[in-house]
């Protein structure tokens, strides 16, 4: 299968820093700490990309699995792991996330800036699958662009900011072109309880959020 991130993948983390300062990185790691991740916890990163968030989870003692469909992205992940945490073992799977067939295995499933690559019906199927992969009582984390709220000017800015990003990835990676999703709404509708949500600002406006959902025990 064609690697959709062959062209833009090598520069992905650099571009995200350029676009957001360190805010995308902060968003991706916001729910990863000693209160949410116990040593030995099984944590899955779906569409992990360069995976610095996965490295953080492994540093906290988690047993981490990263899954990505792009060989380019996984190569960049491996470079980052070897440079930043050569002592850590992280299980790497080159696969479509929908082919991961281990329901109930994970204490936490993380989807950072991953669900936004899909059109809405597919995004819902993928989110449902990620929820299945978490154990009963387990956690599902979604980090992404924040649903636009605030005054009309703020909403306009947030939408323009999103459409510039989605257009770039539609052009270079053939991702779906769509409006910003309201992830907490989808997560709740699929049976998760929202336990925490953190916002990250650009120009003093909330542009990203990380949402921690929990499956019923
Ligand atoms: C927008 S990037 C986000 C990467 C990373 N999570 C981050 O926050 O930097 C989306 C990632 O999802 C991967 N991806 C897209 N469709 C996928 C699928 N069906 N299964 C697994 N990975 C997929 C892409 O290869 C890419 O690495």
PDB file of C-alpha atoms and ligand atoms in Angstrom:
ATOM      1  CA  UNK A   1       0.000   0.000   0.000  1.00  0.00           C
ATOM      2  CA  UNK A   2       1.173   3.577  -0.790  1.00  0.00           C
ATOM      3  CA  UNK A   3       2.768   5.379   2.172  1.00  0.00           C
ATOM      4  CA  UNK A   4       0.699   8.566   2.377  1.00  0.00           C
ATOM      5  CA  UNK A   5       3.250  10.205   4.696  1.00  0.00           C
ATOM      6  CA  UNK A   6       6.270   9.515   2.474  1.00  0.00           C
ATOM      7  CA  UNK A   7       6.574  13.205   1.464  1.00  0.00           C
ATOM      8  CA  UNK A   8       5.377  15.135   4.500  1.00  0.00           C
ATOM      9  CA  UNK A   9       6.166  12.511   7.154  1.00  0.00           C
ATOM     10  CA  UNK A  10       9.877  13.262   7.639  1.00  0.00           C
ATOM     11  CA  UNK A  11       9.063  16.921   8.443  1.00  0.00           C
ATOM     12  CA  UNK A  12       5.909  16.221  10.483  1.00  0.00           C
ATOM     13  CA  UNK A  13       7.172  17.082  13.985  1.00  0.00           C
ATOM     14  CA  UNK A  14       9.149  20.067  12.686  1.00  0.00           C
ATOM     15  CA  UNK A  15       6.019  21.433  10.954  1.00  0.00           C
ATOM     16  CA  UNK A  16       3.862  20.882  14.016  1.00  0.00           C
ATOM     17  CA  UNK A  17       6.367  22.853  16.139  1.00  0.00           C
ATOM     18  CA  UNK A  18       6.448  25.602  13.543  1.00  0.00           C
ATOM     19  CA  UNK A  19       2.653  25.735  13.477  1.00  0.00           C
ATOM     20  CA  UNK A  20       2.016  25.648  17.201  1.00  0.00           C
ATOM     21  CA  UNK A  21       5.194  26.450  19.114  1.00  0.00           C
ATOM     22  CA  UNK A  22       5.392  23.644  21.660  1.00  0.00           C
ATOM     23  CA  UNK A  23       1.614  23.606  22.130  1.00  0.00           C
ATOM     24  CA  UNK A  24       0.861  20.499  20.071  1.00  0.00           C
ATOM     25  CA  UNK A  25       3.540  18.600  21.983  1.00  0.00           C
ATOM     26  CA  UNK A  26       2.123  19.860  25.307  1.00  0.00           C
ATOM     27  CA  UNK A  27      -1.342  18.764  24.210  1.00  0.00           C
ATOM     28  CA  UNK A  28      -0.094  15.291  23.222  1.00  0.00           C
ATOM     29  CA  UNK A  29       1.568  14.668  26.578  1.00  0.00           C
ATOM     30  CA  UNK A  30      -0.960  16.429  28.824  1.00  0.00           C
ATOM     31  CA  UNK A  31      -2.679  13.269  30.047  1.00  0.00           C
ATOM     32  CA  UNK A  32       0.495  11.236  30.436  1.00  0.00           C
ATOM     33  CA  UNK A  33       1.716  11.387  34.014  1.00  0.00           C
ATOM     34  CA  UNK A  34       2.040   9.275  37.129  1.00  0.00           C
ATOM     35  CA  UNK A  35      -1.623   9.715  38.033  1.00  0.00           C
ATOM     36  CA  UNK A  36      -2.864   8.244  34.741  1.00  0.00           C
ATOM     37  CA  UNK A  37      -0.090   5.765  33.958  1.00  0.00           C
ATOM     38  CA  UNK A  38       1.132   3.203  36.474  1.00  0.00           C
ATOM     39  CA  UNK A  39       4.371   1.288  35.845  1.00  0.00           C
ATOM     40  CA  UNK A  40       3.536  -1.780  33.775  1.00  0.00           C
ATOM     41  CA  UNK A  41       0.313  -0.279  32.380  1.00  0.00           C
ATOM     42  CA  UNK A  42      -0.357  -1.333  28.804  1.00  0.00           C
ATOM     43  CA  UNK A  43      -0.638   1.760  26.628  1.00  0.00           C
ATOM     44  CA  UNK A  44      -1.414   1.785  22.911  1.00  0.00           C
ATOM     45  CA  UNK A  45      -0.647   4.778  20.649  1.00  0.00           C
ATOM     46  CA  UNK A  46      -2.803   4.690  17.521  1.00  0.00           C
ATOM     47  CA  UNK A  47      -1.330   6.463  14.461  1.00  0.00           C
ATOM     48  CA  UNK A  48       1.689   7.286  16.604  1.00  0.00           C
ATOM     49  CA  UNK A  49       3.722   9.221  14.011  1.00  0.00           C
ATOM     50  CA  UNK A  50       7.091  10.335  15.415  1.00  0.00           C
ATOM     51  CA  UNK A  51       5.784   9.179  18.788  1.00  0.00           C
ATOM     52  CA  UNK A  52       7.475  11.424  21.348  1.00  0.00           C
ATOM     53  CA  UNK A  53       4.315  11.056  23.456  1.00  0.00           C
ATOM     54  CA  UNK A  54       4.779   7.264  23.335  1.00  0.00           C
ATOM     55  CA  UNK A  55       8.372   7.700  24.539  1.00  0.00           C
ATOM     56  CA  UNK A  56       7.067   9.780  27.469  1.00  0.00           C
ATOM     57  CA  UNK A  57       4.658   6.990  28.435  1.00  0.00           C
ATOM     58  CA  UNK A  58       7.455   4.419  28.261  1.00  0.00           C
ATOM     59  CA  UNK A  59       9.619   6.659  30.459  1.00  0.00           C
ATOM     60  CA  UNK A  60       6.827   6.533  33.036  1.00  0.00           C
ATOM     61  CA  UNK A  61       7.192   2.746  33.072  1.00  0.00           C
ATOM     62  CA  UNK A  62       4.332   1.795  30.747  1.00  0.00           C
ATOM     63  CA  UNK A  63       4.474  -1.177  28.433  1.00  0.00           C
ATOM     64  CA  UNK A  64       3.977   0.769  25.207  1.00  0.00           C
ATOM     65  CA  UNK A  65       2.778  -0.349  21.775  1.00  0.00           C
ATOM     66  CA  UNK A  66       2.787   2.039  18.824  1.00  0.00           C
ATOM     67  CA  UNK A  67       0.784   1.339  15.691  1.00  0.00           C
ATOM     68  CA  UNK A  68       1.152   3.248  12.448  1.00  0.00           C
ATOM     69  CA  UNK A  69       0.344   2.559   8.826  1.00  0.00           C
ATOM     70  CA  UNK A  70       3.247   4.638   7.511  1.00  0.00           C
ATOM     71  CA  UNK A  71       6.734   3.133   7.284  1.00  0.00           C
ATOM     72  CA  UNK A  72       8.124   6.676   7.005  1.00  0.00           C
ATOM     73  CA  UNK A  73       6.519   7.706  10.299  1.00  0.00           C
ATOM     74  CA  UNK A  74       7.678   4.536  12.039  1.00  0.00           C
ATOM     75  CA  UNK A  75      11.242   5.151  10.819  1.00  0.00           C
ATOM     76  CA  UNK A  76      11.112   8.639  12.354  1.00  0.00           C
ATOM     77  CA  UNK A  77       9.707   7.138  15.543  1.00  0.00           C
ATOM     78  CA  UNK A  78      12.556   4.661  15.698  1.00  0.00           C
ATOM     79  CA  UNK A  79      15.130   7.460  15.156  1.00  0.00           C
ATOM     80  CA  UNK A  80      13.561   9.429  18.039  1.00  0.00           C
ATOM     81  CA  UNK A  81      13.510   6.389  20.326  1.00  0.00           C
ATOM     82  CA  UNK A  82      17.136   5.536  19.602  1.00  0.00           C
ATOM     83  CA  UNK A  83      18.244   9.145  20.205  1.00  0.00           C
ATOM     84  CA  UNK A  84      16.105   9.995  23.218  1.00  0.00           C
ATOM     85  CA  UNK A  85      15.523   6.697  24.970  1.00  0.00           C
ATOM     86  CA  UNK A  86      17.784   3.943  23.639  1.00  0.00           C
ATOM     87  CA  UNK A  87      17.312   1.977  26.873  1.00  0.00           C
ATOM     88  CA  UNK A  88      13.545   1.669  26.377  1.00  0.00           C
ATOM     89  CA  UNK A  89      11.790  -1.140  24.560  1.00  0.00           C
ATOM     90  CA  UNK A  90       8.658  -0.080  22.697  1.00  0.00           C
ATOM     91  CA  UNK A  91       6.628  -2.568  20.699  1.00  0.00           C
ATOM     92  CA  UNK A  92       6.194  -1.198  17.157  1.00  0.00           C
ATOM     93  CA  UNK A  93       3.488  -2.446  14.812  1.00  0.00           C
ATOM     94  CA  UNK A  94       3.316  -1.455  11.145  1.00  0.00           C
ATOM     95  CA  UNK A  95      -0.394  -1.895  10.503  1.00  0.00           C
ATOM     96  CA  UNK A  96      -3.785  -0.394   9.908  1.00  0.00           C
ATOM     97  CA  UNK A  97      -5.203   0.215  13.401  1.00  0.00           C
ATOM     98  CA  UNK A  98      -8.414  -1.537  12.314  1.00  0.00           C
ATOM     99  CA  UNK A  99      -6.436  -4.773  11.929  1.00  0.00           C
ATOM    100  CA  UNK A 100      -5.349  -4.741  15.593  1.00  0.00           C
ATOM    101  CA  UNK A 101      -7.520  -7.434  17.054  1.00  0.00           C
ATOM    102  CA  UNK A 102      -6.877  -7.511  20.802  1.00  0.00           C
ATOM    103  CA  UNK A 103     -10.077  -6.192  22.404  1.00  0.00           C
ATOM    104  CA  UNK A 104      -9.841  -5.263  26.075  1.00  0.00           C
ATOM    105  CA  UNK A 105      -6.045  -5.497  26.149  1.00  0.00           C
ATOM    106  CA  UNK A 106      -5.014  -1.925  26.965  1.00  0.00           C
ATOM    107  CA  UNK A 107      -5.203   0.168  30.132  1.00  0.00           C
ATOM    108  CA  UNK A 108      -4.969   3.288  28.009  1.00  0.00           C
ATOM    109  CA  UNK A 109      -5.439   3.946  24.292  1.00  0.00           C
ATOM    110  CA  UNK A 110      -4.105   7.267  22.951  1.00  0.00           C
ATOM    111  CA  UNK A 111      -5.226   8.924  19.711  1.00  0.00           C
ATOM    112  CA  UNK A 112      -3.259  12.149  19.334  1.00  0.00           C
ATOM    113  CA  UNK A 113      -4.008  14.105  16.142  1.00  0.00           C
ATOM    114  CA  UNK A 114      -4.993  10.770  14.619  1.00  0.00           C
ATOM    115  CA  UNK A 115      -8.784  10.727  14.341  1.00  0.00           C
ATOM    116  CA  UNK A 116      -8.720  13.926  12.301  1.00  0.00           C
ATOM    117  CA  UNK A 117      -7.251  12.067   9.294  1.00  0.00           C
ATOM    118  CA  UNK A 118     -10.631  10.362   8.683  1.00  0.00           C
ATOM    119  CA  UNK A 119     -13.997  11.552   7.388  1.00  0.00           C
ATOM    120  CA  UNK A 120     -16.685  11.570  10.076  1.00  0.00           C
ATOM    121  CA  UNK A 121     -18.258   8.111   9.527  1.00  0.00           C
ATOM    122  CA  UNK A 122     -14.797   6.481   9.441  1.00  0.00           C
ATOM    123  CA  UNK A 123     -13.624   8.545  12.435  1.00  0.00           C
ATOM    124  CA  UNK A 124     -16.566   7.150  14.420  1.00  0.00           C
ATOM    125  CA  UNK A 125     -15.706   3.578  13.375  1.00  0.00           C
ATOM    126  CA  UNK A 126     -12.052   4.064  14.350  1.00  0.00           C
ATOM    127  CA  UNK A 127     -12.968   5.671  17.685  1.00  0.00           C
ATOM    128  CA  UNK A 128     -15.334   2.764  18.404  1.00  0.00           C
ATOM    129  CA  UNK A 129     -12.527   0.325  17.618  1.00  0.00           C
ATOM    130  CA  UNK A 130     -10.093   2.171  19.925  1.00  0.00           C
ATOM    131  CA  UNK A 131     -12.667   2.007  22.714  1.00  0.00           C
ATOM    132  CA  UNK A 132     -12.969  -1.763  22.134  1.00  0.00           C
ATOM    133  CA  UNK A 133      -9.197  -2.120  22.474  1.00  0.00           C
ATOM    134  CA  UNK A 134      -9.276  -0.576  25.970  1.00  0.00           C
ATOM    135  CA  UNK A 135     -10.123  -2.807  28.942  1.00  0.00           C
ATOM    136  CA  UNK A 136     -13.273  -2.273  31.019  1.00  0.00           C
ATOM    137  CA  UNK A 137     -12.554   0.780  33.202  1.00  0.00           C
ATOM    138  CA  UNK A 138      -9.640   1.706  30.918  1.00  0.00           C
ATOM    139  CA  UNK A 139      -8.825   5.151  29.559  1.00  0.00           C
ATOM    140  CA  UNK A 140      -9.092   6.611  26.053  1.00  0.00           C
ATOM    141  CA  UNK A 141      -7.227   9.853  25.348  1.00  0.00           C
ATOM    142  CA  UNK A 142      -7.917  12.072  22.345  1.00  0.00           C
ATOM    143  CA  UNK A 143      -5.684  15.081  21.674  1.00  0.00           C
ATOM    144  CA  UNK A 144      -6.534  17.300  18.716  1.00  0.00           C
ATOM    145  CA  UNK A 145      -7.671  20.671  17.401  1.00  0.00           C
ATOM    146  CA  UNK A 146     -10.250  22.132  19.735  1.00  0.00           C
ATOM    147  CA  UNK A 147     -13.875  22.548  18.666  1.00  0.00           C
ATOM    148  CA  UNK A 148     -14.241  26.300  17.932  1.00  0.00           C
ATOM    149  CA  UNK A 149     -15.958  28.267  20.687  1.00  0.00           C
ATOM    150  CA  UNK A 150     -15.861  31.901  21.863  1.00  0.00           C
ATOM    151  CA  UNK A 151     -16.801  35.133  20.113  1.00  0.00           C
ATOM    152  CA  UNK A 152     -17.263  35.205  16.293  1.00  0.00           C
ATOM    153  CA  UNK A 153     -13.722  36.509  15.713  1.00  0.00           C
ATOM    154  CA  UNK A 154     -12.169  33.777  17.859  1.00  0.00           C
ATOM    155  CA  UNK A 155     -14.260  31.119  16.097  1.00  0.00           C
ATOM    156  CA  UNK A 156     -13.225  32.479  12.707  1.00  0.00           C
ATOM    157  CA  UNK A 157      -9.540  32.407  13.676  1.00  0.00           C
ATOM    158  CA  UNK A 158      -9.779  28.832  14.992  1.00  0.00           C
ATOM    159  CA  UNK A 159     -11.550  27.636  11.861  1.00  0.00           C
ATOM    160  CA  UNK A 160      -9.025  29.345   9.554  1.00  0.00           C
ATOM    161  CA  UNK A 161      -6.188  27.849  11.604  1.00  0.00           C
ATOM    162  CA  UNK A 162      -7.728  24.358  11.302  1.00  0.00           C
ATOM    163  CA  UNK A 163      -8.514  24.658   7.586  1.00  0.00           C
ATOM    164  CA  UNK A 164      -4.920  25.691   6.817  1.00  0.00           C
ATOM    165  CA  UNK A 165      -3.718  22.481   8.500  1.00  0.00           C
ATOM    166  CA  UNK A 166      -6.358  20.164   7.065  1.00  0.00           C
ATOM    167  CA  UNK A 167      -5.791  21.582   3.580  1.00  0.00           C
ATOM    168  CA  UNK A 168      -2.033  20.902   3.829  1.00  0.00           C
ATOM    169  CA  UNK A 169      -2.609  17.295   4.908  1.00  0.00           C
ATOM    170  CA  UNK A 170      -5.366  16.781   2.340  1.00  0.00           C
ATOM    171  CA  UNK A 171      -2.887  17.943  -0.316  1.00  0.00           C
ATOM    172  CA  UNK A 172       0.219  16.068   0.818  1.00  0.00           C
ATOM    173  CA  UNK A 173      -1.202  13.000   2.599  1.00  0.00           C
ATOM    174  CA  UNK A 174      -4.639  12.642   1.017  1.00  0.00           C
ATOM    175  CA  UNK A 175      -6.318  12.925   4.435  1.00  0.00           C
ATOM    176  CA  UNK A 176     -10.042  13.696   4.600  1.00  0.00           C
ATOM    177  CA  UNK A 177     -11.063  17.360   4.326  1.00  0.00           C
ATOM    178  CA  UNK A 178     -13.692  18.129   6.964  1.00  0.00           C
ATOM    179  CA  UNK A 179     -14.773  20.476   9.725  1.00  0.00           C
ATOM    180  CA  UNK A 180     -13.392  20.287  13.280  1.00  0.00           C
ATOM    181  CA  UNK A 181     -14.865  17.373  15.233  1.00  0.00           C
ATOM    182  CA  UNK A 182     -16.413  17.736  18.669  1.00  0.00           C
ATOM    183  CA  UNK A 183     -14.584  14.743  20.162  1.00  0.00           C
ATOM    184  CA  UNK A 184     -16.040  14.838  23.714  1.00  0.00           C
ATOM    185  CA  UNK A 185     -19.526  14.601  22.207  1.00  0.00           C
ATOM    186  CA  UNK A 186     -18.550  11.531  20.149  1.00  0.00           C
ATOM    187  CA  UNK A 187     -16.735   9.946  23.084  1.00  0.00           C
ATOM    188  CA  UNK A 188     -19.711  10.385  25.408  1.00  0.00           C
ATOM    189  CA  UNK A 189     -22.122   9.061  22.808  1.00  0.00           C
ATOM    190  CA  UNK A 190     -19.943   5.946  22.574  1.00  0.00           C
ATOM    191  CA  UNK A 191     -20.196   5.277  26.297  1.00  0.00           C
ATOM    192  CA  UNK A 192     -17.114   7.011  27.703  1.00  0.00           C
ATOM    193  CA  UNK A 193     -17.246   9.247  30.755  1.00  0.00           C
ATOM    194  CA  UNK A 194     -15.154  12.379  30.315  1.00  0.00           C
ATOM    195  CA  UNK A 195     -12.792  12.508  33.311  1.00  0.00           C
ATOM    196  CA  UNK A 196     -10.595  15.418  32.301  1.00  0.00           C
ATOM    197  CA  UNK A 197     -10.080  17.933  29.523  1.00  0.00           C
ATOM    198  CA  UNK A 198      -7.177  20.333  29.097  1.00  0.00           C
ATOM    199  CA  UNK A 199      -6.913  23.236  26.668  1.00  0.00           C
ATOM    200  CA  UNK A 200      -3.841  24.694  24.985  1.00  0.00           C
ATOM    201  CA  UNK A 201      -3.654  28.207  23.697  1.00  0.00           C
ATOM    202  CA  UNK A 202      -2.229  30.000  20.718  1.00  0.00           C
ATOM    203  CA  UNK A 203      -2.462  33.826  20.708  1.00  0.00           C
ATOM    204  CA  UNK A 204      -4.437  33.447  23.933  1.00  0.00           C
ATOM    205  CA  UNK A 205      -7.126  31.329  22.227  1.00  0.00           C
ATOM    206  CA  UNK A 206      -7.866  27.694  22.956  1.00  0.00           C
ATOM    207  CA  UNK A 207      -6.718  25.904  19.814  1.00  0.00           C
ATOM    208  CA  UNK A 208      -6.004  22.354  21.039  1.00  0.00           C
ATOM    209  CA  UNK A 209      -7.445  20.087  23.664  1.00  0.00           C
ATOM    210  CA  UNK A 210      -6.711  16.772  25.252  1.00  0.00           C
ATOM    211  CA  UNK A 211      -9.665  14.742  26.488  1.00  0.00           C
ATOM    212  CA  UNK A 212      -9.451  11.831  28.878  1.00  0.00           C
ATOM    213  CA  UNK A 213     -12.372   9.416  28.658  1.00  0.00           C
ATOM    214  CA  UNK A 214     -13.007   6.336  30.746  1.00  0.00           C
ATOM    215  CA  UNK A 215     -14.826   3.147  29.807  1.00  0.00           C
ATOM    216  CA  UNK A 216     -17.404   1.770  32.214  1.00  0.00           C
ATOM    217  CA  UNK A 217     -15.856  -0.752  34.639  1.00  0.00           C
TER     218      UNK A 217
HETATM  219  C1  LIG B   1      -1.694  13.423  11.640  1.00  0.00           C
HETATM  220  S1  LIG B   1      -0.566  12.141  11.974  1.00  0.00           S
HETATM  221  C2  LIG B   1      -0.452  12.165  13.753  1.00  0.00           C
HETATM  222  C3  LIG B   1       0.782  11.498  14.272  1.00  0.00           C
HETATM  223  C4  LIG B   1       0.991  11.542  15.778  1.00  0.00           C
HETATM  224  N1  LIG B   1      -0.049  10.878  16.511  1.00  0.00           N
HETATM  225  C5  LIG B   1       1.156  12.946  16.264  1.00  0.00           C
HETATM  226  O1  LIG B   1       0.341  13.405  17.051  1.00  0.00           O
HETATM  227  O2  LIG B   1       2.146  13.586  15.898  1.00  0.00           O
HETATM  228  C6  LIG B   1      -1.596  10.720  11.679  1.00  0.00           C
HETATM  229  C7  LIG B   1      -0.838   9.421  11.752  1.00  0.00           C
HETATM  230  O3  LIG B   1      -1.777   8.353  11.634  1.00  0.00           O
HETATM  231  C8  LIG B   1      -1.246   7.362  10.781  1.00  0.00           C
HETATM  232  N2  LIG B   1      -2.381   6.614  10.209  1.00  0.00           N
HETATM  233  C9  LIG B   1      -3.292   7.051   9.304  1.00  0.00           C
HETATM  234  N3  LIG B   1      -4.224   6.106   9.073  1.00  0.00           N
HETATM  235  C10 LIG B   1      -3.893   5.065   9.858  1.00  0.00           C
HETATM  236  C11 LIG B   1      -4.484   3.784  10.080  1.00  0.00           C
HETATM  237  N4  LIG B   1      -5.599   3.411   9.443  1.00  0.00           N
HETATM  238  N5  LIG B   1      -3.892   2.952  10.969  1.00  0.00           N
HETATM  239  C12 LIG B   1      -2.764   3.322  11.618  1.00  0.00           C
HETATM  240  N6  LIG B   1      -2.163   4.519  11.450  1.00  0.00           N
HETATM  241  C13 LIG B   1      -2.714   5.363  10.574  1.00  0.00           C
HETATM  242  C14 LIG B   1      -0.430   8.130   9.770  1.00  0.00           C
HETATM  243  O4  LIG B   1       0.509   7.311   9.123  1.00  0.00           O
HETATM  244  C15 LIG B   1       0.184   9.206  10.653  1.00  0.00           C
HETATM  245  O5  LIG B   1       1.396   8.800  11.212  1.00  0.00           O
END
